[in-house]
């Protein structure tokens, strides 16, 4: 009997060991590939202050300056490479490119400062404890908080005059993406002890739960508020197929945003919201077998085609959005640790997705980005089926989370 038990224990140990080795090899292979691609990207930078964003139609790298909403993702990816590889070269490159964003700390022109600073300086602080980074993050949170309004009870996303393709002109547009910027506010309250930032984040998240979601927990892209009464003027899309369709990246931003709010506050209503959004994504009938969504969950569903269809590029291809998949993947690894009832399902889904992205979405047509097949803004015919820096950023974040979770098993 005792011998049988020893044999059984030995078999379990061998199986566990071989799983561990497989995970380790999987992570190492992907890190190596990412190092190769991002090394080429770093070498392609010709001018300080210019961040690789995507591949342009002429197949060259498209660069952006510090004020572009995607500017923080490239330094952030370099911080993740440093974390994944331990290689000091990545730390130096991450520091160098992060410092190019110092000048935006007082920028109040839109809500994106949360993305720009949390991904760059936020990761930088997490990995180095550099106190100067803390000051910049607090200043950034102060800038972001100037966009909060006590009547609408949300942070305004955009200032540019604009509206929808069917003629609605917005007054106070708030997009679901804005949930991502709240992380900067939580960080700043932790650093400064000033609860103002945290309170704004919580209020924004509560208002967004109330106003942004449909009964099935899919999210609208844009909610427009009346600046005098705070009432909702309408719910719309900007980057999705139509007002009532589900733009894939929007669902992913919502999932990530509420998972992060649940982690930061321990509030059960945020956790429940994240679980509902996760369930919407994971069980959507239009989700392809490899779990990488179409750019819009209704891209192939003609009943969702909008009145302005003639203004859209041809919808013959149902493009995937790998960026939505990477954001979902990173969020689900976190949610798997927060959700008592469904944690195992979320983990399994995220692990499968990470493998699928690594196997089928790695760049083959360019040497500067890790993944391809993302969609930036299809209705504007911009960045359709391209590599894009935020897909790489959240992919590397998912790899970090997967690595931490497998090594703690
Ligand atoms: N926040 C812009 C986007 O997701 O495209």
PDB file of N, CA and C and ligand atoms in Angstrom, residues 69 112 115 175 177 239 247 249 253 376 390, ligand 1:
ATOM      1  N   UNK A  69      -2.327  59.291 -27.641  1.00  0.00           N
ATOM      2  CA  UNK A  69      -2.840  58.476 -26.524  1.00  0.00           C
ATOM      3  C   UNK A  69      -2.068  57.174 -26.345  1.00  0.00           C
ATOM      4  N   UNK A 112      -6.630  60.706 -21.708  1.00  0.00           N
ATOM      5  CA  UNK A 112      -5.686  59.611 -21.971  1.00  0.00           C
ATOM      6  C   UNK A 112      -4.414  59.646 -21.136  1.00  0.00           C
ATOM      7  N   UNK A 115      -3.642  56.390 -19.372  1.00  0.00           N
ATOM      8  CA  UNK A 115      -2.933  55.359 -20.150  1.00  0.00           C
ATOM      9  C   UNK A 115      -1.452  55.711 -20.265  1.00  0.00           C
ATOM     10  N   UNK A 175     -16.189  57.906 -22.852  1.00  0.00           N
ATOM     11  CA  UNK A 175     -16.091  56.599 -23.523  1.00  0.00           C
ATOM     12  C   UNK A 175     -15.683  55.526 -22.508  1.00  0.00           C
ATOM     13  N   UNK A 177     -13.497  53.376 -22.605  1.00  0.00           N
ATOM     14  CA  UNK A 177     -12.035  53.310 -22.482  1.00  0.00           C
ATOM     15  C   UNK A 177     -11.531  54.065 -21.243  1.00  0.00           C
ATOM     16  N   UNK A 239     -16.090  54.070 -32.560  1.00  0.00           N
ATOM     17  CA  UNK A 239     -15.186  53.150 -33.256  1.00  0.00           C
ATOM     18  C   UNK A 239     -15.828  51.799 -33.567  1.00  0.00           C
ATOM     19  N   UNK A 247     -18.605  46.924 -29.803  1.00  0.00           N
ATOM     20  CA  UNK A 247     -17.226  47.136 -30.273  1.00  0.00           C
ATOM     21  C   UNK A 247     -16.292  46.311 -29.372  1.00  0.00           C
ATOM     22  N   UNK A 249     -13.073  46.147 -28.584  1.00  0.00           N
ATOM     23  CA  UNK A 249     -12.112  46.674 -27.613  1.00  0.00           C
ATOM     24  C   UNK A 249     -12.823  47.367 -26.455  1.00  0.00           C
ATOM     25  N   UNK A 253     -11.959  46.948 -22.593  1.00  0.00           N
ATOM     26  CA  UNK A 253     -11.624  48.051 -21.664  1.00  0.00           C
ATOM     27  C   UNK A 253     -12.513  47.979 -20.425  1.00  0.00           C
ATOM     28  N   UNK A 376      -7.538  49.355 -35.244  1.00  0.00           N
ATOM     29  CA  UNK A 376      -7.574  50.593 -34.471  1.00  0.00           C
ATOM     30  C   UNK A 376      -8.941  51.251 -34.560  1.00  0.00           C
ATOM     31  N   UNK A 390      -0.407  48.840 -28.445  1.00  0.00           N
ATOM     32  CA  UNK A 390      -1.132  48.458 -27.214  1.00  0.00           C
ATOM     33  C   UNK A 390      -1.486  46.975 -27.188  1.00  0.00           C
TER      34      UNK A 390
HETATM   35  N1  LIG B   1      -8.865  54.578 -26.545  1.00  0.00           N
HETATM   36  C1  LIG B   1      -8.844  54.437 -27.928  1.00  0.00           C
HETATM   37  C2  LIG B   1      -8.983  53.070 -28.481  1.00  0.00           C
HETATM   38  O1  LIG B   1      -9.184  52.100 -27.802  1.00  0.00           O
HETATM   39  O2  LIG B   1      -8.889  52.982 -29.674  1.00  0.00           O
END
